[in-house]
mmCIF file of C-alpha atoms in Angstrom:
data_model
loop_
_atom_site.group_PDB
_atom_site.id
_atom_site.type_symbol
_atom_site.label_atom_id
_atom_site.label_comp_id
_atom_site.label_asym_id
_atom_site.label_seq_id
_atom_site.Cartn_x
_atom_site.Cartn_y
_atom_site.Cartn_z
ATOM 1 C CA MET A 237 -2.039 -16.619 21.226
ATOM 2 C CA PRO A 238 1.166 -15.027 19.845
ATOM 3 C CA ARG A 239 3.175 -12.794 22.127
ATOM 4 C CA ARG A 240 5.457 -10.553 20.073
ATOM 5 C CA PRO A 241 6.679 -7.548 22.081
ATOM 6 C CA VAL A 242 6.018 -4.356 20.160
ATOM 7 C CA GLU A 243 6.505 -1.640 22.754
ATOM 8 C CA GLU A 244 8.624 -1.240 25.866
ATOM 9 C CA ARG A 245 9.392 2.380 26.679
ATOM 10 C CA PRO A 246 12.214 3.413 29.073
ATOM 11 C CA GLY A 247 10.962 3.298 32.637
ATOM 12 C CA ALA A 248 7.803 1.447 31.634
ATOM 13 C CA LEU A 249 6.246 -1.041 34.022
ATOM 14 C CA VAL A 250 4.866 -3.213 31.229
ATOM 15 C CA ARG A 251 5.567 -4.600 27.766
ATOM 16 C CA ILE A 252 2.807 -4.174 25.183
ATOM 17 C CA GLY A 253 2.483 -7.308 23.071
ATOM 18 C CA ALA A 254 0.659 -8.303 19.914
ATOM 19 C CA THR A 255 -2.957 -9.246 19.318
ATOM 20 C CA PRO A 256 -3.920 -12.602 17.774
ATOM 21 C CA ALA A 257 -3.269 -12.695 14.027
ATOM 22 C CA GLY A 258 -5.925 -10.856 12.050
ATOM 23 C CA ARG A 259 -7.732 -9.666 15.191
ATOM 24 C CA THR A 260 -8.124 -6.399 17.069
ATOM 25 C CA LEU A 261 -8.389 -7.919 20.544
ATOM 26 C CA PRO A 262 -7.211 -8.676 23.090
ATOM 27 C CA VAL A 263 -3.906 -6.882 23.280
ATOM 28 C CA ILE A 264 -1.498 -8.517 25.727
ATOM 29 C CA VAL A 265 0.180 -6.411 28.413
ATOM 30 C CA GLU A 266 2.941 -8.136 30.388
ATOM 31 C CA ALA A 267 4.705 -6.939 33.511
ATOM 32 C CA VAL A 268 8.361 -6.160 32.770
ATOM 33 C CA GLU A 269 9.592 -7.523 36.100
ATOM 34 C CA ASP A 270 8.284 -9.458 39.085
ATOM 35 C CA GLY A 271 6.158 -7.690 41.651
ATOM 36 C CA VAL A 272 4.432 -5.106 39.413
ATOM 37 C CA SER A 273 0.880 -4.501 40.596
ATOM 38 C CA PRO A 274 -1.898 -3.893 38.052
ATOM 39 C CA ALA A 275 -3.089 -0.905 40.082
ATOM 40 C CA ALA A 276 0.384 0.652 39.919
ATOM 41 C CA TRP A 277 0.435 0.315 36.139
ATOM 42 C CA ALA A 278 -3.092 1.751 35.758
ATOM 43 C CA ALA A 279 -2.194 4.731 37.948
ATOM 44 C CA HIS A 280 1.265 5.225 36.398
ATOM 45 C CA ASP A 281 0.142 4.987 32.745
ATOM 46 C CA THR A 282 -3.587 5.779 32.824
ATOM 47 C CA ASP A 283 -3.693 7.500 29.431
ATOM 48 C CA ARG A 284 -1.877 4.605 27.754
ATOM 49 C CA ALA A 285 -4.179 2.054 29.368
ATOM 50 C CA ARG A 286 -7.252 3.952 28.181
ATOM 51 C CA ALA A 287 -5.780 4.276 24.695
ATOM 52 C CA LEU A 288 -5.235 0.514 24.543
ATOM 53 C CA LEU A 289 -8.826 -0.082 25.590
ATOM 54 C CA ASP A 290 -10.108 2.413 23.013
ATOM 55 C CA GLN A 291 -8.088 0.776 20.262
ATOM 56 C CA HIS A 292 -8.486 -2.885 21.151
ATOM 57 C CA GLY A 293 -11.541 -3.121 23.421
ATOM 58 C CA ALA A 294 -9.904 -5.718 25.695
ATOM 59 C CA VAL A 295 -6.527 -5.892 27.455
ATOM 60 C CA LEU A 296 -5.156 -9.177 28.792
ATOM 61 C CA MET A 297 -2.673 -8.561 31.619
ATOM 62 C CA ARG A 298 -0.141 -11.227 32.547
ATOM 63 C CA GLY A 299 2.692 -11.541 35.046
ATOM 64 C CA PHE A 300 1.289 -9.038 37.567
ATOM 65 C CA ALA A 301 1.436 -9.513 41.336
ATOM 66 C CA ALA A 302 -2.117 -9.229 42.669
ATOM 67 C CA THR A 303 -5.328 -11.057 43.530
ATOM 68 C CA ALA A 304 -9.049 -10.516 42.965
ATOM 69 C CA ALA A 305 -9.039 -8.155 45.954
ATOM 70 C CA ASP A 306 -6.954 -5.766 43.823
ATOM 71 C CA LEU A 307 -9.648 -5.389 41.148
ATOM 72 C CA PRO A 308 -11.065 -2.184 42.701
ATOM 73 C CA ARG A 309 -7.597 -0.570 42.781
ATOM 74 C CA LEU A 310 -7.050 -1.520 39.136
ATOM 75 C CA LEU A 311 -10.396 -0.008 38.110
ATOM 76 C CA ARG A 312 -10.264 3.298 40.013
ATOM 77 C CA PRO A 313 -7.749 5.163 37.814
ATOM 78 C CA LEU A 314 -9.575 3.982 34.677
ATOM 79 C CA GLY A 315 -13.254 4.092 35.582
ATOM 80 C CA GLY A 316 -13.801 5.053 39.214
ATOM 81 C CA ASP A 317 -15.084 3.113 42.204
ATOM 82 C CA PRO A 318 -16.563 -0.355 41.664
ATOM 83 C CA LEU A 319 -20.282 -0.473 40.947
ATOM 84 C CA PRO A 320 -22.858 -2.659 42.671
ATOM 85 C CA TYR A 321 -24.426 -5.342 40.484
ATOM 86 C CA ARG A 322 -27.878 -3.826 39.862
ATOM 87 C CA GLU A 323 -30.833 -5.237 37.939
ATOM 88 C CA ARG A 324 -29.269 -8.664 37.831
ATOM 89 C CA SER A 325 -29.900 -11.259 35.159
ATOM 90 C CA THR A 326 -27.439 -13.923 36.320
ATOM 91 C CA PRO A 327 -26.575 -15.478 39.690
ATOM 92 C CA ARG A 328 -23.389 -14.178 41.289
ATOM 93 C CA THR A 329 -21.822 -14.218 44.737
ATOM 94 C CA SER A 330 -20.500 -11.023 46.299
ATOM 95 C CA LEU A 331 -16.877 -11.305 47.407
ATOM 96 C CA GLY A 332 -16.957 -7.869 49.050
ATOM 97 C CA GLY A 333 -15.781 -4.422 48.026
ATOM 98 C CA GLY A 334 -17.648 -4.448 44.719
ATOM 99 C CA VAL A 335 -16.052 -7.712 43.572
ATOM 100 C CA TYR A 336 -18.248 -10.643 42.490
ATOM 101 C CA THR A 337 -17.816 -14.149 41.208
ATOM 102 C CA SER A 338 -18.224 -14.404 37.468
ATOM 103 C CA THR A 339 -21.630 -15.814 36.524
ATOM 104 C CA ASP A 340 -22.455 -18.855 38.657
ATOM 105 C CA HIS A 341 -24.043 -20.859 35.839
ATOM 106 C CA PRO A 342 -23.399 -24.635 35.764
ATOM 107 C CA ALA A 343 -20.007 -25.526 34.360
ATOM 108 C CA ASP A 344 -21.417 -27.444 31.381
ATOM 109 C CA GLN A 345 -23.326 -24.429 30.044
ATOM 110 C CA ILE A 346 -22.082 -21.952 27.463
ATOM 111 C CA ILE A 347 -22.489 -18.274 28.296
ATOM 112 C CA ALA A 348 -22.992 -16.586 24.934
ATOM 113 C CA LEU A 349 -21.231 -13.391 23.927
ATOM 114 C CA HIS A 350 -22.881 -10.300 25.379
ATOM 115 C CA ASN A 351 -22.193 -6.827 26.754
ATOM 116 C CA GLU A 352 -22.720 -6.526 30.487
ATOM 117 C CA ASN A 353 -26.203 -5.201 31.366
ATOM 118 C CA ALA A 354 -26.865 -3.955 27.815
ATOM 119 C CA TYR A 355 -30.603 -4.335 28.542
ATOM 120 C CA GLN A 356 -30.470 -1.578 31.170
ATOM 121 C CA SER A 357 -30.822 2.196 31.073
ATOM 122 C CA THR A 358 -27.510 2.453 32.946
ATOM 123 C CA PHE A 359 -24.613 0.043 32.695
ATOM 124 C CA PRO A 360 -20.872 -0.248 33.451
ATOM 125 C CA ALA A 361 -18.365 1.170 30.983
ATOM 126 C CA LEU A 362 -15.512 -1.061 32.151
ATOM 127 C CA LEU A 363 -15.118 -4.611 33.461
ATOM 128 C CA ALA A 364 -12.071 -6.079 35.171
ATOM 129 C CA LEU A 365 -11.735 -9.839 35.636
ATOM 130 C CA HIS A 366 -9.156 -11.878 37.548
ATOM 131 C CA CYS A 367 -8.453 -15.597 37.298
ATOM 132 C CA ALA A 368 -7.324 -17.230 40.523
ATOM 133 C CA VAL A 369 -7.815 -20.817 39.313
ATOM 134 C CA PRO A 370 -8.166 -21.716 35.625
ATOM 135 C CA ALA A 371 -10.386 -24.662 34.777
ATOM 136 C CA GLU A 372 -8.913 -28.122 34.295
ATOM 137 C CA SER A 373 -10.174 -27.917 30.707
ATOM 138 C CA GLY A 374 -12.237 -25.334 28.848
ATOM 139 C CA GLY A 375 -13.520 -22.279 30.688
ATOM 140 C CA GLY A 376 -11.954 -19.692 28.392
ATOM 141 C CA THR A 377 -13.524 -16.255 28.004
ATOM 142 C CA PRO A 378 -14.467 -15.450 24.399
ATOM 143 C CA VAL A 379 -14.323 -11.763 23.483
ATOM 144 C CA ALA A 380 -15.514 -10.060 20.287
ATOM 145 C CA ASP A 381 -15.054 -6.534 18.919
ATOM 146 C CA CYS A 382 -18.563 -5.006 18.768
ATOM 147 C CA ARG A 383 -17.486 -2.539 16.067
ATOM 148 C CA ARG A 384 -16.588 -5.451 13.814
ATOM 149 C CA VAL A 385 -19.736 -7.359 14.791
ATOM 150 C CA LEU A 386 -21.809 -4.377 13.643
ATOM 151 C CA ALA A 387 -19.809 -4.084 10.415
ATOM 152 C CA ARG A 388 -20.556 -7.731 9.616
ATOM 153 C CA LEU A 389 -24.322 -7.316 9.912
ATOM 154 C CA ASP A 390 -26.585 -6.834 6.910
ATOM 155 C CA PRO A 391 -27.676 -3.155 6.957
ATOM 156 C CA ALA A 392 -31.288 -4.283 6.456
ATOM 157 C CA VAL A 393 -31.116 -6.338 9.660
ATOM 158 C CA VAL A 394 -29.501 -3.459 11.546
ATOM 159 C CA GLU A 395 -32.167 -1.045 10.283
ATOM 160 C CA ARG A 396 -34.972 -3.255 11.609
ATOM 161 C CA PHE A 397 -33.410 -3.219 15.062
ATOM 162 C CA VAL A 398 -32.565 0.484 14.985
ATOM 163 C CA ARG A 399 -36.045 1.517 13.871
ATOM 164 C CA THR A 400 -37.858 0.109 16.927
ATOM 165 C CA GLY A 401 -35.178 -0.860 19.452
ATOM 166 C CA VAL A 402 -35.316 -4.049 21.498
ATOM 167 C CA CYS A 403 -37.997 -4.923 24.066
ATOM 168 C CA TYR A 404 -36.817 -7.063 26.974
ATOM 169 C CA VAL A 405 -39.462 -9.100 28.808
ATOM 170 C CA ARG A 406 -38.403 -10.699 32.088
ATOM 171 C CA ASN A 407 -40.323 -12.815 34.568
ATOM 172 C CA HIS A 408 -38.851 -12.658 38.051
ATOM 173 C CA SER A 409 -40.135 -15.654 39.988
ATOM 174 C CA PRO A 410 -38.672 -18.505 42.047
ATOM 175 C CA GLY A 411 -37.903 -21.707 40.189
ATOM 176 C CA ALA A 412 -37.143 -20.186 36.775
ATOM 177 C CA GLY A 413 -34.441 -17.571 36.410
ATOM 178 C CA LEU A 414 -33.949 -15.054 39.202
ATOM 179 C CA SER A 415 -36.578 -13.896 41.661
ATOM 180 C CA TRP A 416 -37.333 -10.180 41.825
ATOM 181 C CA GLN A 417 -35.614 -10.147 45.212
ATOM 182 C CA GLN A 418 -32.387 -11.348 43.561
ATOM 183 C CA THR A 419 -32.779 -9.124 40.518
ATOM 184 C CA PHE A 420 -33.317 -5.900 42.443
ATOM 185 C CA ASP A 421 -31.436 -6.856 45.630
ATOM 186 C CA THR A 422 -34.326 -6.084 47.970
ATOM 187 C CA GLU A 423 -37.063 -7.890 49.893
ATOM 188 C CA ASP A 424 -39.398 -4.902 49.628
ATOM 189 C CA PRO A 425 -41.805 -4.977 46.648
ATOM 190 C CA GLU A 426 -42.374 -1.226 46.928
ATOM 191 C CA GLU A 427 -38.636 -0.619 46.619
ATOM 192 C CA ALA A 428 -38.521 -2.862 43.543
ATOM 193 C CA SER A 429 -41.478 -0.989 42.018
ATOM 194 C CA ALA A 430 -39.847 2.364 42.764
ATOM 195 C CA TYR A 431 -36.612 1.267 41.085
ATOM 196 C CA CYS A 432 -38.537 0.199 37.986
ATOM 197 C CA ALA A 433 -40.354 3.539 37.879
ATOM 198 C CA ARG A 434 -37.060 5.461 38.108
ATOM 199 C CA MET A 435 -35.528 3.431 35.303
ATOM 200 C CA GLY A 436 -38.491 3.539 32.939
ATOM 201 C CA ILE A 437 -39.247 -0.165 33.360
ATOM 202 C CA GLU A 438 -42.853 -1.313 33.053
ATOM 203 C CA ALA A 439 -43.580 -3.479 36.112
ATOM 204 C CA GLU A 440 -46.529 -5.861 36.395
ATOM 205 C CA TRP A 441 -47.077 -7.785 39.604
ATOM 206 C CA ARG A 442 -48.409 -11.286 38.865
ATOM 207 C CA PRO A 443 -50.328 -13.840 40.938
ATOM 208 C CA GLY A 444 -48.239 -15.424 43.660
ATOM 209 C CA GLY A 445 -45.967 -12.401 44.032
ATOM 210 C CA ALA A 446 -44.067 -12.815 40.750
ATOM 211 C CA LEU A 447 -43.003 -9.732 38.800
ATOM 212 C CA ARG A 448 -43.010 -9.269 35.027
ATOM 213 C CA THR A 449 -41.000 -6.371 33.627
ATOM 214 C CA ARG A 450 -40.694 -4.820 30.182
ATOM 215 C CA GLN A 451 -38.268 -2.217 28.930
ATOM 216 C CA VAL A 452 -37.280 -0.988 25.481
ATOM 217 C CA GLN A 453 -33.683 -0.004 24.738
ATOM 218 C CA PRO A 454 -31.800 0.965 21.552
ATOM 219 C CA ALA A 455 -29.939 -1.711 19.609
ATOM 220 C CA LEU A 456 -26.824 0.401 19.052
ATOM 221 C CA ALA A 457 -24.604 2.608 21.167
ATOM 222 C CA ARG A 458 -21.944 5.198 20.363
ATOM 223 C CA HIS A 459 -18.715 5.069 22.319
ATOM 224 C CA PRO A 460 -18.323 8.297 24.322
ATOM 225 C CA ARG A 461 -14.565 8.635 23.645
ATOM 226 C CA THR A 462 -14.002 7.115 20.208
ATOM 227 C CA GLY A 463 -17.334 8.165 18.658
ATOM 228 C CA GLU A 464 -17.710 4.731 17.027
ATOM 229 C CA ASP A 465 -21.031 2.928 16.759
ATOM 230 C CA VAL A 466 -21.247 -0.562 18.262
ATOM 231 C CA TRP A 467 -23.745 -3.401 18.356
ATOM 232 C CA PHE A 468 -24.941 -3.188 21.964
ATOM 233 C CA ASN A 469 -28.001 -5.181 23.036
ATOM 234 C CA HIS A 470 -29.125 -8.482 24.538
ATOM 235 C CA ALA A 471 -31.378 -9.585 21.666
ATOM 236 C CA ALA A 472 -29.486 -12.759 20.744
ATOM 237 C CA PHE A 473 -28.492 -13.400 24.365
ATOM 238 C CA PHE A 474 -31.970 -13.226 25.942
ATOM 239 C CA HIS A 475 -33.985 -14.777 23.105
ATOM 240 C CA PRO A 476 -34.991 -18.402 23.863
ATOM 241 C CA ASP A 477 -33.678 -19.521 20.457
ATOM 242 C CA GLY A 478 -30.190 -19.041 21.865
ATOM 243 C CA LEU A 479 -30.651 -21.488 24.738
ATOM 244 C CA ASP A 480 -29.295 -25.015 24.831
ATOM 245 C CA PRO A 481 -32.008 -27.127 23.129
ATOM 246 C CA ALA A 482 -32.568 -29.352 26.180
ATOM 247 C CA LEU A 483 -32.877 -26.345 28.493
ATOM 248 C CA ARG A 484 -35.191 -24.578 26.051
ATOM 249 C CA ALA A 485 -37.429 -27.671 25.838
ATOM 250 C CA ALA A 486 -37.566 -27.945 29.643
ATOM 251 C CA LEU A 487 -38.521 -24.276 30.015
ATOM 252 C CA ARG A 488 -41.178 -24.449 27.319
ATOM 253 C CA ALA A 489 -42.731 -27.492 28.986
ATOM 254 C CA HIS A 490 -43.605 -25.222 31.918
ATOM 255 C CA HIS A 491 -43.894 -21.908 30.051
ATOM 256 C CA PRO A 492 -45.415 -22.491 26.586
ATOM 257 C CA HIS A 493 -45.939 -18.757 25.994
ATOM 258 C CA ASP A 494 -42.862 -16.665 25.236
ATOM 259 C CA ASP A 495 -43.949 -13.872 27.575
ATOM 260 C CA ASP A 496 -43.881 -16.319 30.499
ATOM 261 C CA LEU A 497 -40.255 -17.365 29.999
ATOM 262 C CA PRO A 498 -37.595 -16.001 32.375
ATOM 263 C CA HIS A 499 -36.210 -13.932 29.461
ATOM 264 C CA HIS A 500 -37.686 -13.027 26.114
ATOM 265 C CA VAL A 501 -37.046 -10.313 23.521
ATOM 266 C CA THR A 502 -38.990 -8.765 20.675
ATOM 267 C CA PHE A 503 -38.515 -5.718 18.522
ATOM 268 C CA GLY A 504 -39.317 -2.573 20.449
ATOM 269 C CA ASP A 505 -42.825 -2.405 18.934
ATOM 270 C CA GLY A 506 -43.633 -5.898 20.223
ATOM 271 C CA SER A 507 -43.282 -7.677 16.891
ATOM 272 C CA PRO A 508 -41.282 -10.923 16.853
ATOM 273 C CA ILE A 509 -37.653 -10.919 15.778
ATOM 274 C CA PRO A 510 -37.224 -13.307 12.821
ATOM 275 C CA ALA A 511 -35.181 -16.404 13.598
ATOM 276 C CA ALA A 512 -33.041 -15.665 10.545
ATOM 277 C CA ASP A 513 -32.114 -12.244 11.956
ATOM 278 C CA LEU A 514 -31.074 -13.771 15.279
ATOM 279 C CA ALA A 515 -29.036 -16.468 13.524
ATOM 280 C CA HIS A 516 -27.346 -13.757 11.469
ATOM 281 C CA VAL A 517 -26.412 -11.834 14.630
ATOM 282 C CA ARG A 518 -25.028 -14.951 16.307
ATOM 283 C CA ALA A 519 -22.974 -15.745 13.229
ATOM 284 C CA ALA A 520 -21.444 -12.259 13.341
ATOM 285 C CA TYR A 521 -20.471 -12.770 16.985
ATOM 286 C CA ALA A 522 -19.001 -16.194 16.201
ATOM 287 C CA ALA A 523 -16.962 -14.810 13.307
ATOM 288 C CA GLU A 524 -15.349 -12.210 15.581
ATOM 289 C CA ALA A 525 -14.905 -14.341 18.715
ATOM 290 C CA VAL A 526 -11.414 -14.810 20.167
ATOM 291 C CA VAL A 527 -11.097 -17.104 23.178
ATOM 292 C CA VAL A 528 -8.875 -15.943 26.050
ATOM 293 C CA PRO A 529 -7.418 -19.098 27.687
ATOM 294 C CA TRP A 530 -6.974 -18.194 31.334
ATOM 295 C CA ARG A 531 -3.747 -18.635 33.281
ATOM 296 C CA ALA A 532 -3.584 -18.289 37.043
ATOM 297 C CA GLY A 533 -3.076 -14.627 37.953
ATOM 298 C CA ASP A 534 -4.358 -13.201 34.667
ATOM 299 C CA PHE A 535 -6.346 -9.964 34.590
ATOM 300 C CA LEU A 536 -8.636 -8.992 31.730
ATOM 301 C CA LEU A 537 -9.844 -5.428 31.197
ATOM 302 C CA VAL A 538 -12.916 -5.151 28.955
ATOM 303 C CA ASP A 539 -14.416 -1.966 27.546
ATOM 304 C CA ASN A 540 -18.061 -2.952 27.886
ATOM 305 C CA LEU A 541 -19.158 -0.998 24.808
ATOM 306 C CA LEU A 542 -16.364 -2.043 22.465
ATOM 307 C CA ALA A 543 -16.130 -5.726 23.416
ATOM 308 C CA ALA A 544 -18.620 -8.490 24.147
ATOM 309 C CA HIS A 545 -17.581 -11.374 26.381
ATOM 310 C CA GLY A 546 -18.815 -14.851 27.300
ATOM 311 C CA ARG A 547 -17.685 -18.167 28.795
ATOM 312 C CA GLU A 548 -16.850 -21.607 27.452
ATOM 313 C CA PRO A 549 -18.055 -24.733 29.283
ATOM 314 C CA TYR A 550 -15.432 -26.266 31.526
ATOM 315 C CA ARG A 551 -14.419 -29.115 33.810
ATOM 316 C CA GLY A 552 -12.838 -28.893 37.236
ATOM 317 C CA GLU A 553 -12.625 -25.931 39.580
ATOM 318 C CA ARG A 554 -12.644 -22.480 37.979
ATOM 319 C CA ARG A 555 -12.366 -19.274 40.001
ATOM 320 C CA VAL A 556 -12.774 -16.025 38.102
ATOM 321 C CA ALA A 557 -13.875 -12.784 39.772
ATOM 322 C CA VAL A 558 -15.179 -9.562 38.234
ATOM 323 C CA ALA A 559 -15.668 -5.918 39.190
ATOM 324 C CA MET A 560 -17.351 -3.153 37.180
ATOM 325 C CA ALA A 561 -16.907 0.628 37.038
ATOM 326 C CA GLY A 562 -17.771 3.769 35.093
ATOM 327 C CA LEU A 563 -21.571 4.034 35.099
ATOM 328 C CA LEU A 564 -22.965 5.136 31.717
ATOM 329 C CA ASP A 565 -26.523 5.888 30.681
ATOM 330 C CA ARG A 566 -28.205 5.460 27.336
ATOM 331 C CA GLY A 567 -28.518 9.177 26.766
ATOM 332 C CA ALA A 568 -24.737 9.558 26.871
ATOM 333 C CA VAL A 569 -24.139 6.875 24.225
ATOM 334 C CA ARG A 570 -27.086 7.387 21.909
ATOM 335 C CA ALA A 571 -26.524 6.253 18.317
ATOM 336 C CA ASP A 572 -29.280 7.219 15.920
ATOM 337 C CA ARG A 573 -28.005 6.154 12.544
ATOM 338 C CA PRO A 574 -28.489 2.584 11.261
ATOM 339 C CA ALA A 575 -24.852 1.679 10.708
ATOM 340 C CA GLY A 576 -23.641 -1.485 9.049
ATOM 341 C CA GLY A 577 -21.768 -2.662 6.018
ATOM 342 C CA PRO A 578 -18.925 -4.891 4.946
ATOM 343 C CA THR A 579 -16.311 -6.176 7.332
ATOM 344 C CA PRO A 580 -13.225 -3.946 7.343
#
């Protein structure tokens, strides 16, 4: 990833570098001297940091003196106090203070590009990640500009998604995916039901204490500061077609019906999403993906609306932590028009 300094103002704490050739993200921000804390930069130059996020969607920070415990202090000037991880879809371990391990999926599995909690009615506006130990090999974090992903999509495909939205079906049961206790962070079924009712989630208690939920969300969002429309949903991420073939075959051996899988998606009216549409969406993500190769001590700021993120498979120990801030709701980022068109 090229690093050509393009801005260093008098008295600045950081040097703003270049983005990868032909890409919008991530922009590299390097500490000018030893001992600069990421929180100090965020507090000292908050407007500039936000402007970089608005322009690029992701900011890779290198050469700063801090650890994962500093993630909350980095986030506060930019997005407020760290958020709890609500309505979970992946296993994570709390490290305290609103900081979590990045998704605890097995190291040999790909985590496809997605926006954090895009299936929810409320979701974080900003993510901050810290790498304490990079993997021996692999383990990079792909990022993709969701404005450019949307621009790559055939307007006819976008219109189909926009017209009905996306319906997310989840089965919360032990042995396949997360239990409802893990998803909703409670042992009380009444509390889980009450949460679903507040969030407009259809909840159906199944035999044996399992819980099936359904919710419909828009396929697009509009950034509250830039006013730009972005592709913002979990359709390709949650659909079983996106799973590793061996994992998909193992799940279908036990759950032959799509509605019984841990995750499934349809159009908002319940009709199936054509495989060709899903392949088209995944191709758009792949065309825009840029892999961030972690170095020890790196921080990565991600605007959760403007940039999708994922994870490459890896070998060896890998320790990456994440915190989230800036709670948004769908009403604040509603995008009604079916955007789309040629890649800029």
